[in-house]
Tab-separated table of C-alpha atoms in Angstrom:
chain	number	residue	atom	x	y	z
M	30	MET	CA	-134.279	-191.179	-93.849
M	31	GLU	CA	-133.104	-194.668	-93.241
M	32	HIS	CA	-129.546	-195.796	-94.181
M	33	PRO	CA	-128.512	-199.317	-95.111
M	34	ALA	CA	-126.856	-200.920	-92.067
M	35	SER	CA	-123.777	-202.787	-92.151
M	36	PRO	CA	-124.414	-206.640	-91.687
M	37	PRO	CA	-123.475	-207.956	-88.315
M	38	ASP	CA	-120.347	-209.887	-87.933
M	39	PRO	CA	-121.358	-213.491	-87.154
M	40	GLY	CA	-118.023	-214.490	-85.766
M	41	PRO	CA	-115.578	-217.097	-87.092
M	42	ALA	CA	-117.152	-219.076	-89.897
M	43	ASP	CA	-116.314	-222.451	-88.080
M	44	SER	CA	-117.811	-221.290	-84.872
M	45	PRO	CA	-120.701	-223.414	-83.742
M	46	ALA	CA	-122.687	-220.334	-82.930
M	47	ALA	CA	-121.877	-218.519	-86.245
M	48	PRO	CA	-124.640	-220.200	-88.308
M	49	ARG	CA	-127.322	-219.687	-85.546
M	50	GLN	CA	-126.305	-215.924	-85.321
M	51	THR	CA	-126.283	-215.467	-88.997
M	52	LEU	CA	-129.594	-217.105	-89.355
M	53	SER	CA	-131.195	-215.048	-86.661
M	54	ALA	CA	-130.018	-211.829	-88.249
M	55	ALA	CA	-131.166	-212.975	-91.670
M	56	ALA	CA	-134.580	-214.028	-90.275
M	57	ARG	CA	-135.019	-210.501	-88.973
M	58	ALA	CA	-134.172	-209.290	-92.390
M	59	LEU	CA	-136.614	-211.417	-93.968
M	60	ARG	CA	-139.375	-210.269	-91.602
M	61	ARG	CA	-138.560	-206.668	-92.389
M	62	ARG	CA	-138.462	-207.312	-96.064
M	63	ARG	CA	-141.892	-209.132	-96.314
M	64	ALA	CA	-143.530	-206.675	-93.826
M	65	LYS	CA	-143.574	-203.823	-96.263
M	66	PRO	CA	-144.901	-203.318	-99.764
M	67	LEU	CA	-142.235	-203.490	-102.540
M	68	ALA	CA	-141.909	-199.841	-102.983
M	69	ARG	CA	-141.373	-199.154	-99.264
M	70	ARG	CA	-138.945	-202.056	-98.436
M	71	ARG	CA	-136.093	-200.908	-96.431
M	72	PRO	CA	-132.619	-201.096	-98.268
M	73	ALA	CA	-130.973	-202.331	-95.077
M	74	ALA	CA	-132.787	-205.621	-95.341
M	75	ASP	CA	-131.744	-206.160	-98.965
M	76	VAL	CA	-128.079	-205.289	-98.056
M	77	LEU	CA	-128.107	-207.906	-95.319
M	78	LEU	CA	-129.615	-210.641	-97.551
M	79	GLN	CA	-126.994	-209.932	-100.212
M	80	ALA	CA	-124.210	-210.051	-97.633
M	81	VAL	CA	-125.124	-213.576	-96.230
M	82	PRO	CA	-122.365	-215.868	-97.536
M	83	HIS	CA	-124.713	-218.928	-97.607
M	84	ALA	CA	-128.086	-219.541	-99.529
M	85	LEU	CA	-130.986	-217.898	-97.484
M	86	ILE	CA	-134.477	-219.024	-98.398
M	87	GLY	CA	-137.627	-217.742	-96.946
M	88	VAL	CA	-140.439	-220.298	-96.847
M	89	ASP	CA	-144.277	-220.122	-96.116
M	90	ALA	CA	-146.445	-222.441	-93.861
M	91	GLN	CA	-147.055	-224.706	-96.953
M	92	GLY	CA	-143.373	-225.266	-97.480
M	93	ARG	CA	-143.127	-223.136	-100.625
M	94	ILE	CA	-140.307	-220.638	-101.351
M	95	ARG	CA	-141.308	-217.002	-101.184
M	96	VAL	CA	-137.953	-215.164	-101.161
M	97	ALA	CA	-134.412	-216.315	-101.783
M	98	SER	CA	-130.976	-214.506	-101.535
M	99	PRO	CA	-128.677	-213.975	-104.544
M	100	THR	CA	-126.364	-216.622	-103.237
M	101	VAL	CA	-128.990	-219.333	-103.931
M	102	ALA	CA	-127.988	-219.110	-107.654
M	103	ASN	CA	-124.361	-220.036	-106.818
M	104	LEU	CA	-125.380	-223.107	-104.585
M	105	PHE	CA	-128.386	-224.489	-106.458
M	106	GLY	CA	-127.719	-223.378	-109.941
M	107	GLU	CA	-131.027	-221.505	-110.365
M	108	GLU	CA	-131.934	-217.852	-110.236
M	109	PRO	CA	-133.836	-216.801	-107.003
M	110	ASP	CA	-136.826	-215.468	-109.053
M	111	ARG	CA	-137.363	-218.892	-110.732
M	112	LEU	CA	-137.511	-220.599	-107.488
M	113	LEU	CA	-140.492	-218.556	-106.074
M	114	GLY	CA	-143.497	-220.657	-105.530
M	115	LYS	CA	-141.614	-223.914	-105.670
M	116	PRO	CA	-141.600	-226.296	-102.711
M	117	LEU	CA	-138.470	-226.210	-100.548
M	118	SER	CA	-138.259	-229.951	-100.881
M	119	SER	CA	-137.248	-229.469	-104.546
M	120	LEU	CA	-133.853	-228.177	-103.235
M	121	LEU	CA	-133.861	-230.125	-99.914
M	122	PRO	CA	-135.685	-233.483	-100.597
M	123	GLY	CA	-137.753	-234.634	-97.630
M	124	LEU	CA	-137.896	-231.117	-96.006
M	125	ASP	CA	-141.650	-230.455	-96.462
M	126	ALA	CA	-143.804	-228.309	-94.256
M	127	PRO	CA	-144.685	-230.920	-91.461
M	128	THR	CA	-140.980	-231.840	-91.351
M	129	ALA	CA	-139.943	-228.271	-91.057
M	130	GLN	CA	-142.422	-227.768	-88.303
M	131	GLN	CA	-141.118	-230.760	-86.386
M	132	ARG	CA	-137.479	-229.779	-86.930
M	133	THR	CA	-137.922	-226.347	-85.508
M	134	ARG	CA	-140.102	-227.562	-82.605
M	135	ASP	CA	-137.431	-229.986	-81.592
M	136	GLY	CA	-134.550	-227.418	-82.064
M	137	LEU	CA	-133.116	-224.710	-79.888
M	138	TYR	CA	-135.011	-221.678	-78.586
M	139	LEU	CA	-132.969	-218.446	-78.695
M	140	ARG	CA	-134.464	-216.174	-76.059
M	141	ASN	CA	-132.763	-212.968	-77.342
M	142	THR	CA	-134.515	-213.306	-80.817
M	143	ARG	CA	-137.380	-215.311	-79.666
M	144	THR	CA	-136.614	-217.807	-82.561
M	145	HIS	CA	-136.807	-221.613	-82.643
M	146	VAL	CA	-133.712	-222.813	-84.624
M	147	ALA	CA	-132.786	-226.367	-85.779
M	148	ARG	CA	-129.361	-227.219	-87.300
M	149	PHE	CA	-128.933	-230.528	-89.188
M	150	ASP	CA	-127.270	-232.362	-92.059
M	151	ALA	CA	-129.185	-232.902	-95.257
M	152	THR	CA	-128.825	-233.970	-98.832
M	153	ALA	CA	-129.473	-230.971	-101.166
M	154	ARG	CA	-130.100	-231.041	-104.944
M	155	ARG	CA	-128.609	-228.901	-107.489
M	156	HIS	CA	-130.184	-228.281	-110.855
M	157	GLY	CA	-132.904	-230.688	-109.690
M	158	GLU	CA	-130.712	-233.855	-110.049
M	159	THR	CA	-127.209	-233.378	-108.696
M	160	GLU	CA	-127.020	-234.221	-105.028
M	161	PHE	CA	-124.486	-232.781	-102.588
M	162	PRO	CA	-124.027	-232.802	-98.774
M	163	ALA	CA	-125.310	-229.707	-96.950
M	164	GLU	CA	-125.780	-228.279	-93.493
M	165	VAL	CA	-129.089	-226.641	-92.956
M	166	SER	CA	-130.024	-224.159	-90.255
M	167	LEU	CA	-133.822	-223.709	-90.016
M	168	ALA	CA	-135.511	-220.921	-88.025
M	169	GLN	CA	-139.117	-220.435	-87.398
M	170	VAL	CA	-140.099	-216.736	-88.347
M	171	GLU	CA	-142.415	-214.949	-86.067
M	172	ASP	CA	-144.572	-212.113	-87.326
M	173	GLY	CA	-143.167	-212.648	-90.916
M	174	GLY	CA	-146.519	-212.274	-92.675
M	175	ASP	CA	-146.816	-215.080	-95.263
M	176	LEU	CA	-143.322	-216.282	-94.241
M	177	ARG	CA	-142.999	-219.096	-91.695
M	178	TYR	CA	-139.365	-220.371	-91.906
M	179	ALA	CA	-135.966	-218.931	-92.701
M	180	CYS	CA	-133.558	-221.573	-94.137
M	181	LEU	CA	-129.790	-221.197	-94.359
M	182	VAL	CA	-127.936	-223.760	-96.469
M	183	ARG	CA	-124.232	-224.445	-96.588
M	184	ASP	CA	-122.493	-226.713	-99.002
M	185	VAL	CA	-120.193	-229.043	-96.961
M	186	THR	CA	-118.706	-231.061	-99.778
M	187	ASP	CA	-115.259	-229.762	-99.185
M	188	ARG	CA	-115.452	-230.410	-95.450
M	189	ARG	CA	-116.709	-233.836	-95.973
M	190	MET	CA	-113.826	-234.618	-98.226
M	191	ALA	CA	-111.293	-233.315	-95.658
M	192	ASP	CA	-112.931	-235.305	-92.925
M	193	GLY	CA	-112.761	-238.417	-95.081
M	194	LEU	CA	-109.009	-237.834	-95.873
M	195	LEU	CA	-108.235	-237.149	-92.157
M	196	ALA	CA	-110.031	-240.417	-91.187
M	197	LEU	CA	-107.863	-242.155	-93.894
M	198	TYR	CA	-104.661	-240.780	-92.507
M	199	VAL	CA	-105.704	-241.763	-89.032
M	200	ARG	CA	-106.345	-245.407	-90.110
M	201	ALA	CA	-103.019	-245.505	-91.919
M	202	LEU	CA	-101.179	-244.328	-88.788
M	203	ASP	CA	-103.102	-246.845	-86.587
M	204	CYS	CA	-102.038	-249.562	-88.953
M	205	SER	CA	-98.311	-248.623	-88.849
M	206	SER	CA	-95.923	-250.949	-86.958
M	207	ASN	CA	-93.948	-247.790	-85.863
M	208	GLY	CA	-94.947	-245.868	-82.803
M	209	VAL	CA	-96.209	-242.469	-83.875
M	210	LEU	CA	-96.968	-239.285	-81.742
M	211	LEU	CA	-98.457	-236.128	-83.126
M	212	ILE	CA	-97.818	-232.862	-81.196
M	213	ASP	CA	-99.893	-229.641	-81.550
M	214	LEU	CA	-97.248	-226.886	-81.750
M	215	GLY	CA	-100.023	-224.322	-81.654
M	216	LEU	CA	-101.347	-225.068	-78.112
M	217	PRO	CA	-99.778	-223.950	-74.904
M	218	GLY	CA	-97.244	-226.574	-73.772
M	219	GLN	CA	-97.366	-228.234	-77.121
M	220	PRO	CA	-99.326	-231.329	-75.892
M	221	ILE	CA	-99.427	-234.729	-77.565
M	222	VAL	CA	-102.796	-235.013	-79.353
M	223	TYR	CA	-102.504	-238.369	-80.875
M	224	ALA	CA	-100.701	-241.718	-80.295
M	225	ASN	CA	-101.106	-244.801	-82.578
M	226	HIS	CA	-101.706	-248.354	-81.432
M	227	ALA	CA	-98.066	-249.210	-82.073
M	228	PHE	CA	-96.951	-246.682	-79.497
M	229	GLN	CA	-98.460	-248.562	-76.506
M	230	HIS	CA	-96.467	-251.621	-77.446
M	231	LEU	CA	-93.130	-249.757	-76.814
M	232	PRO	CA	-91.575	-250.595	-73.444
M	233	GLY	CA	-92.538	-248.109	-70.727
M	234	HIS	CA	-95.148	-246.222	-72.782
M	235	ASP	CA	-98.910	-246.186	-72.324
M	236	ARG	CA	-101.008	-244.577	-75.035
M	237	GLY	CA	-103.630	-243.189	-72.778
M	238	ASP	CA	-101.055	-241.494	-70.447
M	239	ALA	CA	-99.319	-239.979	-73.375
M	240	VAL	CA	-102.127	-238.073	-75.075
M	241	GLY	CA	-102.697	-234.607	-73.489
């Protein structure tokens, strides 16, 4: 008797390798799920698909959606079953079958899973009309039956807003007439990580020498 397996820990969410590890594990789950008839599908694969925190979509060679995780409903506003048979480009405009093939071909090859993976920014579409920024990890699925690609989608709206605010703060500091230093208290030695333009005009101070 097979028992549902606990989903693997992909590591810190912000780790550069985390999306690739999550996608590789999810791609293996998709392969297992599609390789067996419905009545014989292993529950471990379904447990893993439900545990993936981002939208996971299985796509065939024609670029049409064949399977989707429950998280897809939260991200795109449509139930997974209603997306089956629709082109992936309806959710990710411009990501059709030829583009997906080119993306994965130009991506990284993970030897341990024998998977080609591409990671890139895209514009996603919610409810067919509302656009939002997304980060896409796309893997080519080997021996997946009618599945050709596993696509992991993350909404990065909040991160883009945070990056925009940070850039605004940096511009404000650079425009200040007062010398400003920022120190990272969380790093060993509490190094200076930023010095604005006004700092280098202070007598005896050089901006390049100060940072680090």
